[in-house]
GROMACS .gro file of C-alpha atoms in nm:
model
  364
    1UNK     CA    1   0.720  -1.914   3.121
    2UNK     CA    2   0.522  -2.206   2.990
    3UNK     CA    3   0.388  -2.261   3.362
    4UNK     CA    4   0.293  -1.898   3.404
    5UNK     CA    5   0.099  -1.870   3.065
    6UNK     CA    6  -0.072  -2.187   2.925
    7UNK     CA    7  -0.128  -2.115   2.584
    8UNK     CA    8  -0.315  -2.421   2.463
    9UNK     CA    9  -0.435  -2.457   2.093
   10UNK     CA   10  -0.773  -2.579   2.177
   11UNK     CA   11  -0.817  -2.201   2.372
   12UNK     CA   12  -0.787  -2.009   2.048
   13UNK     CA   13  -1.008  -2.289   1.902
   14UNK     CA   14  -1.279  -2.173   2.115
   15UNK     CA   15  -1.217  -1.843   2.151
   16UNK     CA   16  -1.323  -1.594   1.864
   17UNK     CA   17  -1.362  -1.257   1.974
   18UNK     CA   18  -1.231  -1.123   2.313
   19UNK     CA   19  -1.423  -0.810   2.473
   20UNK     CA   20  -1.050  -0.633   2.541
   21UNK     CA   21  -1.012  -0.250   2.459
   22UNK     CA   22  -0.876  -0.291   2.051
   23UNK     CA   23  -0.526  -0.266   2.096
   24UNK     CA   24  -0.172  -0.549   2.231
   25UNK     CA   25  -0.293  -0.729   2.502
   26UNK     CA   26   0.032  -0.788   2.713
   27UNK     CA   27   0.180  -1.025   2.936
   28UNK     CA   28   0.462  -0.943   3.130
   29UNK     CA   29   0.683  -1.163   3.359
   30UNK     CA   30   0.968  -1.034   3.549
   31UNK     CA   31   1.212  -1.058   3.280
   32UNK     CA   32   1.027  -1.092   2.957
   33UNK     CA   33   0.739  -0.945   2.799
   34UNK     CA   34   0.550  -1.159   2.543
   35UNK     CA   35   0.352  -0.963   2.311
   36UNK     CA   36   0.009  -1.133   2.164
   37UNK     CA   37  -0.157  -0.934   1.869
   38UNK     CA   38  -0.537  -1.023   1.950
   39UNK     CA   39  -0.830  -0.846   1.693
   40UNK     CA   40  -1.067  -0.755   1.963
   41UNK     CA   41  -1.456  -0.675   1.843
   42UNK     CA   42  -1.701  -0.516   2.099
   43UNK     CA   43  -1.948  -0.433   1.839
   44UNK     CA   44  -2.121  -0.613   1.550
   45UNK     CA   45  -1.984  -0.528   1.235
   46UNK     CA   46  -2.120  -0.300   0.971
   47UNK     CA   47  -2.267  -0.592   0.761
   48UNK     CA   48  -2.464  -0.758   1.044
   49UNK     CA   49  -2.603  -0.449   1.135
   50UNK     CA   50  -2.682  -0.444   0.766
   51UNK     CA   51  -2.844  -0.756   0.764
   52UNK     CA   52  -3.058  -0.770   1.064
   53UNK     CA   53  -3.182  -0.391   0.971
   54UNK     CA   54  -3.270  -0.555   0.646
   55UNK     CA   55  -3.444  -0.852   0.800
   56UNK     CA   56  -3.636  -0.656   1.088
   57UNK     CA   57  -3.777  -0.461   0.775
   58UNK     CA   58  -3.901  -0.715   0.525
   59UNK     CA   59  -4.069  -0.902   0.859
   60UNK     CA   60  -4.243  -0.537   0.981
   61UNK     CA   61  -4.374  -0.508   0.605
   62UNK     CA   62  -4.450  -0.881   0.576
   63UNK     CA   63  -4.676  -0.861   0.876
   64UNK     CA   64  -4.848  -0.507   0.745
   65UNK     CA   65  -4.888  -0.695   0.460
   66UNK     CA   66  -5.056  -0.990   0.616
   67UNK     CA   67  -5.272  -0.754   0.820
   68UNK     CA   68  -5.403  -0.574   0.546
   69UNK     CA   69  -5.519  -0.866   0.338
   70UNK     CA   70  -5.647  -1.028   0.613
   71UNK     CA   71  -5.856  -0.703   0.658
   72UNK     CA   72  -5.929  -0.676   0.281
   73UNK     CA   73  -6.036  -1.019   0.204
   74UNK     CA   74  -6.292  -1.015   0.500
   75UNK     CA   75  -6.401  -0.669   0.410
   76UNK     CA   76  -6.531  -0.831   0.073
   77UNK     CA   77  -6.662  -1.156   0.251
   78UNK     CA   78  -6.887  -0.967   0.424
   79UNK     CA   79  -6.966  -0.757   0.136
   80UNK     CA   80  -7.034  -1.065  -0.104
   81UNK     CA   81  -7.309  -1.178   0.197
   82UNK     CA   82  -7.476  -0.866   0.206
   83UNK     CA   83  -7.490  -0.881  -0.156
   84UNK     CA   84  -7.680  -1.165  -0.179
   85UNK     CA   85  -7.937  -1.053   0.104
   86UNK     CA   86  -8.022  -0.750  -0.074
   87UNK     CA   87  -8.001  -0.893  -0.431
   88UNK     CA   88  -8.282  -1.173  -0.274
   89UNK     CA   89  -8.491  -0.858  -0.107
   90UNK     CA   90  -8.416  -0.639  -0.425
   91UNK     CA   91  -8.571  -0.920  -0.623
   92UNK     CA   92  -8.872  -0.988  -0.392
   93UNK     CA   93  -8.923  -0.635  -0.379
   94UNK     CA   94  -8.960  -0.556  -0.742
   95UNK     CA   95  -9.181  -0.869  -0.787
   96UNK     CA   96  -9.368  -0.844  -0.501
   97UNK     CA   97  -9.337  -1.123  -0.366
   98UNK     CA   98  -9.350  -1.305  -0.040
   99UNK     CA   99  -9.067  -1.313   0.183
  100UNK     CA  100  -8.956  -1.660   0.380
  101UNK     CA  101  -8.886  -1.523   0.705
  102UNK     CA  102  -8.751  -1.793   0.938
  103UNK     CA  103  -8.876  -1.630   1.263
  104UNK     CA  104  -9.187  -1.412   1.279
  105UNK     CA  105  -9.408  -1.565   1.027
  106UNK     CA  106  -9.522  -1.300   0.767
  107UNK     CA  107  -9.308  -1.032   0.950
  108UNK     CA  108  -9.029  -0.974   0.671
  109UNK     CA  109  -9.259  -0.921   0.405
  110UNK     CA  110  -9.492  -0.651   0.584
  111UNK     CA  111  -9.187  -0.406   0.660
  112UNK     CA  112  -9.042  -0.511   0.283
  113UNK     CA  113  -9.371  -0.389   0.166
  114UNK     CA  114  -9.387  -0.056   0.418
  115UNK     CA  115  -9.325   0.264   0.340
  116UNK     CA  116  -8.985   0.298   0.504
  117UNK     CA  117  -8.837   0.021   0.248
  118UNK     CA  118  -8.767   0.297  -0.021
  119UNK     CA  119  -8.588   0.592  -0.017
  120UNK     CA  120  -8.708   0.875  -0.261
  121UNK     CA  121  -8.901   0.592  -0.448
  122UNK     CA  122  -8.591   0.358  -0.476
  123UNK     CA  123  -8.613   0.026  -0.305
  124UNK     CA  124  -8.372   0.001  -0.017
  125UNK     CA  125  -8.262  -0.311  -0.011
  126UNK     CA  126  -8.145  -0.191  -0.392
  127UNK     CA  127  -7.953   0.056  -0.281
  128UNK     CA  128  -7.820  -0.218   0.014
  129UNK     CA  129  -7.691  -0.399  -0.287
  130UNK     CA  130  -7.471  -0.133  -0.507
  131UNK     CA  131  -7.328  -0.053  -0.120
  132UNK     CA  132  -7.218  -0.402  -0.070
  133UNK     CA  133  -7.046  -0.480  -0.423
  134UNK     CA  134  -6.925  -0.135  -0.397
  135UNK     CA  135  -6.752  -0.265  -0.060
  136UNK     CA  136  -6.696  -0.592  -0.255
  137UNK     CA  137  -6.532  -0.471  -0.522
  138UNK     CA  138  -6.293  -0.243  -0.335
  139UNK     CA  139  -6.212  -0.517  -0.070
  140UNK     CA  140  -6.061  -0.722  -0.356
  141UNK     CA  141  -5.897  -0.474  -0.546
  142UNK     CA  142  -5.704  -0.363  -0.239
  143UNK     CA  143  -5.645  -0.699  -0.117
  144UNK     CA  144  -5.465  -0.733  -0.482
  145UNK     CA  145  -5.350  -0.356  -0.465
  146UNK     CA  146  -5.487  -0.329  -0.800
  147UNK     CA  147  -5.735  -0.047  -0.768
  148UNK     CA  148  -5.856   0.111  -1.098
  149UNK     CA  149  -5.789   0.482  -1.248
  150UNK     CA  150  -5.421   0.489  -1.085
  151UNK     CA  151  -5.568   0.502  -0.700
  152UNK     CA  152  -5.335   0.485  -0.461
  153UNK     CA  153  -5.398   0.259  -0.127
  154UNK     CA  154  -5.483   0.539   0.083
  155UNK     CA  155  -5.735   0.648  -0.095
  156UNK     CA  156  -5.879   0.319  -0.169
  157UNK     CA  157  -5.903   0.306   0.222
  158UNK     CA  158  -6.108   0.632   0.292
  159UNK     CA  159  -6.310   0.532   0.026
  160UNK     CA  160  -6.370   0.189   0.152
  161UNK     CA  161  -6.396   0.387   0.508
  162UNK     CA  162  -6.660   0.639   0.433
  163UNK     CA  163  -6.900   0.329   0.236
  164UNK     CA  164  -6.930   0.117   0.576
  165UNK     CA  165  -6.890   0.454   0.804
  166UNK     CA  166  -7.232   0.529   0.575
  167UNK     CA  167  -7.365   0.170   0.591
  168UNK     CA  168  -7.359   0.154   0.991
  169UNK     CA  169  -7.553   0.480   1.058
  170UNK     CA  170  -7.797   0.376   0.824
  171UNK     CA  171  -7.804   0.027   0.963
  172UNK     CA  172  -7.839   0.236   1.342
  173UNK     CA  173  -8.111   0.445   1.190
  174UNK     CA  174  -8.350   0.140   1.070
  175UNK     CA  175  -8.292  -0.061   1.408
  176UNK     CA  176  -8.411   0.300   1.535
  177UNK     CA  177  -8.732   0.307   1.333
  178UNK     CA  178  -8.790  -0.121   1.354
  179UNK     CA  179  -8.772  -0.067   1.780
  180UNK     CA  180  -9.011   0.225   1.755
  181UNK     CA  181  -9.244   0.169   1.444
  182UNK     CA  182  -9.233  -0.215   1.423
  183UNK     CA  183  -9.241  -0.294   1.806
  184UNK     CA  184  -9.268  -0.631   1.862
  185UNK     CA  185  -9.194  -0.716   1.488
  186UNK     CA  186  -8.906  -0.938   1.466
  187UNK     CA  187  -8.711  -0.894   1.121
  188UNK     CA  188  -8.427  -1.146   1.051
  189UNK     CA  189  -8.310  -0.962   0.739
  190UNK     CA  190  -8.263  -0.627   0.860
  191UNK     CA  191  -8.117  -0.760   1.179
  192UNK     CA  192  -7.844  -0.988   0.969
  193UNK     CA  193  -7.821  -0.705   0.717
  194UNK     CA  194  -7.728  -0.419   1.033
  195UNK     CA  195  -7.479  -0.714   1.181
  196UNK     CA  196  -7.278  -0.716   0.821
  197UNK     CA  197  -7.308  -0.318   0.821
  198UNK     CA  198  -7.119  -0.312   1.176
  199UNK     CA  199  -6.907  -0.555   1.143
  200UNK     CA  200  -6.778  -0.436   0.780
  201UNK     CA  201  -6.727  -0.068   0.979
  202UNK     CA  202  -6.487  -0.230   1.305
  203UNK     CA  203  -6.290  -0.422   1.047
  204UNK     CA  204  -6.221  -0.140   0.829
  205UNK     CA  205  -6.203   0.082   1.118
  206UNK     CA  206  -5.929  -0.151   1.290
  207UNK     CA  207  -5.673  -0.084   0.988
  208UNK     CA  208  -5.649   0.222   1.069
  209UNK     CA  209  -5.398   0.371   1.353
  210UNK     CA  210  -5.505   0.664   1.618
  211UNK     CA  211  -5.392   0.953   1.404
  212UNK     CA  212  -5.499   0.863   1.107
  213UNK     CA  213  -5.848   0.792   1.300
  214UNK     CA  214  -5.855   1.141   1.418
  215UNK     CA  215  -5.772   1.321   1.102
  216UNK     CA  216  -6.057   1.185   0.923
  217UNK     CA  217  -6.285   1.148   1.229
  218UNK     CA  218  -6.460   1.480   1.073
  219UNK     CA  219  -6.504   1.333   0.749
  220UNK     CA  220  -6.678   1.030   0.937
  221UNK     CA  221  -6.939   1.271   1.152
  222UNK     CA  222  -7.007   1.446   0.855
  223UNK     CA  223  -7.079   1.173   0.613
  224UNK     CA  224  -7.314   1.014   0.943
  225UNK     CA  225  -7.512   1.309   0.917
  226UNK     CA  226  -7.552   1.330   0.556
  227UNK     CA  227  -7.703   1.000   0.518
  228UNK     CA  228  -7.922   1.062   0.858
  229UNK     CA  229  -8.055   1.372   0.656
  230UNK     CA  230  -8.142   1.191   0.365
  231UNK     CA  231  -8.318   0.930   0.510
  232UNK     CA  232  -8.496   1.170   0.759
  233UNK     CA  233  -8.639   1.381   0.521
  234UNK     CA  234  -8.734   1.101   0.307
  235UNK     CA  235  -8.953   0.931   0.503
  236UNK     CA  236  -9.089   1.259   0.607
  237UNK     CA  237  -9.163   1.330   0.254
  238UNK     CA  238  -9.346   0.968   0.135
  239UNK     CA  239  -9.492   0.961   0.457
  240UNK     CA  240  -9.694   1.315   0.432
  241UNK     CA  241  -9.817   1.222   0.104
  242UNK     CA  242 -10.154   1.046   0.145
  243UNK     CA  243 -10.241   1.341   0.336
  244UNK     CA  244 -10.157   1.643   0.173
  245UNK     CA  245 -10.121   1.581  -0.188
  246UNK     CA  246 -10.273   1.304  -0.336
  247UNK     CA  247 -10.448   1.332  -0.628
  248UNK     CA  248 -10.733   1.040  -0.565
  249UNK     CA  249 -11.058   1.007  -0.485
  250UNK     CA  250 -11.201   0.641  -0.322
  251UNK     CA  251 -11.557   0.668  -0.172
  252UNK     CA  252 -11.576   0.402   0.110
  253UNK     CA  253 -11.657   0.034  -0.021
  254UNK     CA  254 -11.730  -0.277   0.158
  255UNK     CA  255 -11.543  -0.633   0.008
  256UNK     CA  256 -11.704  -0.967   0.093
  257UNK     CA  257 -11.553  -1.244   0.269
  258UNK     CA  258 -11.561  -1.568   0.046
  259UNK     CA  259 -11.391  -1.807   0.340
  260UNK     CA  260 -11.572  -2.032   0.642
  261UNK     CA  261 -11.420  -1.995   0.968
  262UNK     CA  262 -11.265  -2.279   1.163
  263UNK     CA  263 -11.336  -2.327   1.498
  264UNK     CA  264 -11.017  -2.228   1.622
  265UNK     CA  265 -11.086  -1.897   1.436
  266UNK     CA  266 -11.387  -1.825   1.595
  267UNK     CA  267 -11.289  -1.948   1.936
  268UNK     CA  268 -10.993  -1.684   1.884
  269UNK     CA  269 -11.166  -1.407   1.733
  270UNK     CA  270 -11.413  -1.371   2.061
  271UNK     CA  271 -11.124  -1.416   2.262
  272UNK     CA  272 -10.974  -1.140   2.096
  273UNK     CA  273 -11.270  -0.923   2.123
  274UNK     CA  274 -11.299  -0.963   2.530
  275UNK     CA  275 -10.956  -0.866   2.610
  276UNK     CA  276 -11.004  -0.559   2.392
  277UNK     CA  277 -10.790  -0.639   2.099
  278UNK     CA  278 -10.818  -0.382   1.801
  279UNK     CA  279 -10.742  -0.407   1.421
  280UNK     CA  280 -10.728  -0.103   1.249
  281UNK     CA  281 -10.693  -0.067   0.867
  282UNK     CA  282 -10.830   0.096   0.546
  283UNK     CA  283 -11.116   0.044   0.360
  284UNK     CA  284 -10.901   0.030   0.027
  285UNK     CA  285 -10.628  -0.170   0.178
  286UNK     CA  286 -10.572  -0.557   0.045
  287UNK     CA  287 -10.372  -0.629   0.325
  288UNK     CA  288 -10.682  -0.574   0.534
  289UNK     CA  289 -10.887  -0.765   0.332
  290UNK     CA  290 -10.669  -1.066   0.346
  291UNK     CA  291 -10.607  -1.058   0.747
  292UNK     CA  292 -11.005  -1.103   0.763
  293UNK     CA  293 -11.043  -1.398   0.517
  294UNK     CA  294 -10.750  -1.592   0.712
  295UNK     CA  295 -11.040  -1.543   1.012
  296UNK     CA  296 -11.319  -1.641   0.747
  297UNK     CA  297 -11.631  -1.471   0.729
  298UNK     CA  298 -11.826  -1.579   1.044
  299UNK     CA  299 -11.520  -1.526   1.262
  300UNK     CA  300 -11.473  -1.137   1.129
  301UNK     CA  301 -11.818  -1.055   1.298
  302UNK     CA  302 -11.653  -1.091   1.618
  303UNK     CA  303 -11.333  -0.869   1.563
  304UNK     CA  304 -11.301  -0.521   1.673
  305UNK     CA  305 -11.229  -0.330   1.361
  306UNK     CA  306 -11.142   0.028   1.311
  307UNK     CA  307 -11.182   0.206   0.978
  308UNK     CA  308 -10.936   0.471   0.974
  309UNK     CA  309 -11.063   0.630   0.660
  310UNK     CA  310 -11.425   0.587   0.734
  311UNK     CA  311 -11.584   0.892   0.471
  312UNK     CA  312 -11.374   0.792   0.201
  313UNK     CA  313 -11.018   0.890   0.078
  314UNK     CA  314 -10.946   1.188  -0.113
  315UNK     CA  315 -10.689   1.462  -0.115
  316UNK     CA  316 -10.692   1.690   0.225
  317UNK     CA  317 -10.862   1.393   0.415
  318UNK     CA  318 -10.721   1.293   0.738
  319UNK     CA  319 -10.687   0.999   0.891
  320UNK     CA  320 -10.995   0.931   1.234
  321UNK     CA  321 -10.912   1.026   1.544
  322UNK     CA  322 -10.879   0.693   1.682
  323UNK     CA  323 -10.654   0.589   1.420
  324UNK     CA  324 -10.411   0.905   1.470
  325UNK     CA  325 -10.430   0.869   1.860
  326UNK     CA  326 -10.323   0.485   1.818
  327UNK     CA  327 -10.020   0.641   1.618
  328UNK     CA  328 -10.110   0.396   1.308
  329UNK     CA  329  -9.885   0.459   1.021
  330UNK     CA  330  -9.954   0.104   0.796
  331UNK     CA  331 -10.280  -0.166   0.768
  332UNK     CA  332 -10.335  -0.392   0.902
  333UNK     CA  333 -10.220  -0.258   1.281
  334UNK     CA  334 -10.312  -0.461   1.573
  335UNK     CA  335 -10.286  -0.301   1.939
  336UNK     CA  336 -10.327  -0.613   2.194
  337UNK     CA  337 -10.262  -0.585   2.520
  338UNK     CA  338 -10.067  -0.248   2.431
  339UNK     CA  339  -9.881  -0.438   2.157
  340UNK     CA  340  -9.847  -0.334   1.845
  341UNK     CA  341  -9.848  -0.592   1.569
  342UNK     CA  342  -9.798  -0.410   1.226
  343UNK     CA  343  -9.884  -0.613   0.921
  344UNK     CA  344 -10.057  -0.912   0.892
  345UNK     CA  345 -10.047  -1.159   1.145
  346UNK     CA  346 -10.082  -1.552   1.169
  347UNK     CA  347 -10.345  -1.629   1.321
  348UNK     CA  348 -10.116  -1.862   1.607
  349UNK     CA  349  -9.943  -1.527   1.653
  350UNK     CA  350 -10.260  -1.357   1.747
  351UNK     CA  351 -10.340  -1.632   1.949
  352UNK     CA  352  -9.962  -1.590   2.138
  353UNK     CA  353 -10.011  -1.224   2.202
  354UNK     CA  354 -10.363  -1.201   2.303
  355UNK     CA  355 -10.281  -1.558   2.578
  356UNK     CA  356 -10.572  -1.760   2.423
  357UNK     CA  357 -10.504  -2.134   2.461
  358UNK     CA  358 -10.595  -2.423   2.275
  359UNK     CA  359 -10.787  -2.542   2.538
  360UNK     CA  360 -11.059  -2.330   2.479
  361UNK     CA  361 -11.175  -2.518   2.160
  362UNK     CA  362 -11.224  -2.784   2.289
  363UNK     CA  363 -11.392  -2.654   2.567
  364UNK     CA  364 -11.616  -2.485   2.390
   0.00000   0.00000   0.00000
């Protein structure tokens, strides 16, 4: 018997649970049968099940967790940078000030100063500003899930949702008028500003799963074409103004020019004139006024100038021909080349555009 069954101790050391249908596992030999009572498990047991149920579930809400902080906290990153963009254009805006613009000279502060930097009379980038801390604010709170007047999550979501679904189609609207009304005018604020705008919209966007995308995919759409509306009509509105109702009367005026030309500007202003270059502006218009001292008052003599409001400005007057064929909606406007250079210009940008070379000072 001991030959036919070896029943060493350190067998049932090792051996815990034996996958055996649960009932007396028997051994029989020709004359005896020896009957070992084995507990048999072939499935985990109620409390592991338990456990690793319990486990799988604080790790899945752990991770939403993580994910929706991590989505929260960059949501009001981004917000606290816009902020301080707009707060700085808010604040050069209401003083009037100049604008440093790292890349295209005096660029930043012509379309600050333009008529498509306010929106029923309220300066954009002030309205840029309550958007962002709006964003700001509600990236926090939900990052701390504290949100204010009992709000749940959810709704601190769509809410955070519809603010950048509204501050990327307004960000795709002013690339759409800077490409088509500023061509060639390179602005590093409103670029930087639409950059925060979309990336604020894919990260809030991301939180959200396909269906709960498409149920409030109509909510987006319409929201996109509310604000489209309001800035359409808008600049439509502050746009037709000089022309239809304003209430003043300027009879044309000449202003001197106090500065001596340089060289260079002379040298650049008949340059400009043989290749055909234009400036058009407005008798009234300081911007104008300033574009011809930076040439000084020899140089101007050379320029080709077009007064666009040559019999004076007064209500039901409309702007020359020449001016409304060029399409000229602000003063200064240079056309070089078929460029258009809105705003005033350094003279080295003139220069750039037009191909004159520093060589021809000194030739001359």
């Amino acid at each position: 018997m001991s030959s036919f069954v070896n029943l060493s101790p350190p067998l049932f050391a090792r051996t815990h649970r034996l996958s055996v249908p649960p009932s007396l596992c028997q051994i029989k030999n020709s004359s005896r049968v020896m009957m070992l009572q084995v507990k048999c498990l072939t499935e985990p047991s109620r409390e592991t099940e338990s456990e690793a149920e319990t486990t799988s579930s604080a790790s899945a809400a752990s991770g939403s967790a993580s994910r929706s902080i991590s989505t929260y906290s960059w949501c009001a990153g981004l917000g606290v940078i816009g902020f301080l963009e707009t707060s700085y254009l808010t604040y050069l805006k209401v003083t009037n000030s100049d604008a440093f613009c790292p890349i295209g000279g005096g660029t930043c502060g012509n379309i600050l100063n333009s008529d498509y930097a306010s929106v029923f009379g309220v300066p954009l980038p002030l309205i840029g500003m309550f958007a962002y801390g709006l964003v700001t604010i509600f990236g926090i709170q939900l990052a701390q899930n504290n949100l204010p007047f009992k709000m749940d999550e959810n709704g601190g979501r769509l809410i955070l949702l519809g603010c950048t679904t509204s501050m990327a189609t307004a960000s795709a609207y002013f690339l759409y008028i800077l490409s088509t009304k500023f061509a060639g005018t390179p602005c590093s604020y409103c670029l930087m500003s639409a950059l925060l705008s979309f990336g604020l919209f894919f990260t809030t966007i991301k939180d959200f799963g396909l269906q709960e995308i498409q149920k409030v995919v109509g909510l987006q759409l319409c929201l996109a074409g509310l604000v489209v509306a309001i800035l359409g009509t808008s600049y439509n509105t502050s746009l037709s103004v000089p022309v239809s109702s304003a209430e003043i009367d300027l009879e044309p005026f000449t202003t001197e020019i106090t500065t001596e030309s340089s060289p260079f500007a002379i040298a650049l202003a008949r340059h400009l004139h043989s290749v055909g270059a234009k400036m058009y502006g407005a008798f009234w218009c300081s911007h104008c006024l300033e574009q011809k001292q930076m040439f000084g008052r020899e140089a101007a003599e050379f320029l080709d100038y077009v007064e666009c409001f040559p019999n004076g400005y007064r209500k039901g007057v409309k702007i020359v021909k020449a001016c409304a064929d060029a399409q000229i909606e602000g003063f200064p406007t240079w056309v070089i080349n078929g460029e258009v250079l809105s705003g005033e210009q350094e003279l080295s940008e003139l220069a750039s555009v037009s191909g004159f070379e520093l060589d021809d000072v000194v030739q001359q």
